[in-house]
Amino acid sequence: MTTLHDKFGRQITDLRISITDRCNFRCVYCRSADPENYRDHDEILSWPELDRLARVFMSLGIRKIRITGGEPLVRDGVEDYIARLHALGVEDLSMTTNGQLLAERCDRLIAAGLRRINISLDSLDAGKFERITRTKSFSTVMHSIDAAQKSRLAPAKVNAVLVRGINDDEVEAFASYARASGVIMRFIEFMPLDADRHWTRGLVVPAAEIHQRIQARWPLTQIPHERSETARKYRFADGAPGEIGLIAPVTQPFCGHCSRIRLTADGKLRTCLFSKDDHDLRSLLREGASDEDLSTYICSVVMEKEEGHRINEPGFVQPSRTMVFIGG
Ligand code: SAM
Ligand code: SF4
C-alpha cells in the first residue's frame, strides 16, 4: 500500500476533517470578529464527496480521523457519516465539539461507531463562559460532559484554551474538576489563529506554568506518550481520578513528530495549521479526477509539508484562514 510521507521522513497517519465552517458559538480566541461569512452550501463538500475522499485517504495509510469544524454537530447527517467511516475500518475515530448539541446525540454517535470525544470548556464560571463563547450554554455544555462521562465515550477529553487575563486564574479549578469528574483535562496554548488578530505572545499561558501550578497543589506523574502525540500527559500522584494534558504548540512545538494533515469543509488540503496556502481537492473532485489522480496529487502535496510552524521566528505571518475555517 502507498503511504503518505513528507520530505522530512514523517509518516502521515492522522487526518482532521472539518465537515462545516458554521458554528453556533463565537469564542473570543477563535471567531468572535468574524462576520457571518459562511461558505455557500455548494462550496462545502457534500457527504458523497467526503465519503470518497475518506476512502482515498485511507488507501494512503490514514488510520486516525477526527471530525471537527466549525461545530460538527450543527451539520445534519454527522451520525451517518461516522457510521460510514466506521464501516470503512477507521482505527481511531473521534470528534471535537463545543458540546452544545451533544447530550441528546451521545447514544446515536456511539451507535454509529464514535469512541472518543473532545469537548471544549474554557471556564467553570457560567458568566465567564458566556463572555468567552458569547452564548448562554454553560449548563448545557456541563450536562453534555456529564452525559459523555456516563457513556462509552468516557473518559471525555475536555479542552480549555487559556488566555492571559481572561481564564488563566482557573488552572487549579480545572485540575480540581478533573479530579472530581474523572475527565482528561487538556490545556491548549492560545495560537495566532483568531479572527480578531488579538493574539500576542503575552496572552499565551505557557504549559510549563500550568504544570508548575498544578504540581504545587497536586503532584503529577508523567504518563508515557507516543512520539506523534501532541499532549504531554500526567496523572495525579495521589491516585485521584482524572488526567491532565498539556498541549504547547507555541512554547514547545512538536512539529518534528507531526503526523497530521487537515481537510477543510470547502475541500482544501492543509499540511499545517499555519500553512500559507492550501490545496484544492474540491476542484479535482468536481472536474472528474480518478481516485488515482487524487492519490497522486495528495502524495505530492504531503511530500512538501512544512518542516514546522514559524510562530517563534521573526517575520511570522498569521495565516489568512482562522481556526473556525481550518478545523481545529
Ligand atoms: N467547535 C468545536 C470546538 O470548539 O470544540 C470544534 C472546532 S474548534 C476550531 C477545535 C478546537 O480548536 C477547540 O478545542 C478550540 O478550543 C480550539 N481553538 C480554536 N481557536 C484556537 C486558538 N486560537 N488557539 C488554540 N486553540 C484554538
Ligand atoms: Fe466555534 Fe469551536 Fe471556534 Fe468556539 S472554538 S467559535 S465553538 S469553532
mmCIF file of N, CA and C and ligand atoms in Angstrom, residues 23 25-27 29-31 70 98 324, ligand 2:
data_model
loop_
_atom_site.group_PDB
_atom_site.id
_atom_site.type_symbol
_atom_site.label_atom_id
_atom_site.label_comp_id
_atom_site.label_asym_id
_atom_site.label_seq_id
_atom_site.Cartn_x
_atom_site.Cartn_y
_atom_site.Cartn_z
ATOM 1 N N CYS A 23 -20.752 27.656 12.902
ATOM 2 C CA CYS A 23 -20.643 27.407 14.343
ATOM 3 C C CYS A 23 -21.699 28.187 15.092
ATOM 4 N N PHE A 25 -21.254 29.013 18.261
ATOM 5 C CA PHE A 25 -20.554 29.802 19.276
ATOM 6 C C PHE A 25 -19.714 30.860 18.557
ATOM 7 N N ARG A 26 -19.162 31.747 19.355
ATOM 8 C CA ARG A 26 -18.312 32.815 18.822
ATOM 9 C C ARG A 26 -17.173 33.041 19.800
ATOM 10 N N CYS A 27 -16.364 32.028 20.007
ATOM 11 C CA CYS A 27 -15.337 32.118 21.052
ATOM 12 C C CYS A 27 -14.350 33.239 20.743
ATOM 13 N N TYR A 29 -11.247 33.587 21.208
ATOM 14 C CA TYR A 29 -9.924 33.231 20.677
ATOM 15 C C TYR A 29 -10.040 32.557 19.303
ATOM 16 N N CYS A 30 -11.260 32.492 18.768
ATOM 17 C CA CYS A 30 -11.466 31.777 17.505
ATOM 18 C C CYS A 30 -12.150 32.666 16.478
ATOM 19 N N ARG A 31 -13.457 32.878 16.609
ATOM 20 C CA ARG A 31 -14.154 33.566 15.516
ATOM 21 C C ARG A 31 -14.956 34.777 15.966
ATOM 22 N N GLY A 70 -15.396 24.546 12.453
ATOM 23 C CA GLY A 70 -16.735 24.904 12.876
ATOM 24 C C GLY A 70 -17.248 23.929 13.954
ATOM 25 N N ASN A 98 -18.122 21.658 20.627
ATOM 26 C CA ASN A 98 -18.292 22.589 21.748
ATOM 27 C C ASN A 98 -19.324 22.061 22.745
ATOM 28 N N VAL A 324 -11.711 28.543 12.872
ATOM 29 C CA VAL A 324 -13.057 28.043 12.565
ATOM 30 C C VAL A 324 -13.134 27.557 11.116
HETATM 31 FE FE1 SF4 B 2 -16.953 27.642 17.325
HETATM 32 FE FE2 SF4 B 2 -15.213 25.875 18.278
HETATM 33 FE FE3 SF4 B 2 -14.373 28.206 17.235
HETATM 34 FE FE4 SF4 B 2 -15.629 28.219 19.559
HETATM 35 S S1 SF4 B 2 -13.657 27.230 19.127
HETATM 36 S S2 SF4 B 2 -16.062 29.614 17.838
HETATM 37 S S3 SF4 B 2 -17.077 26.582 19.319
HETATM 38 S S4 SF4 B 2 -15.359 26.581 16.158
#
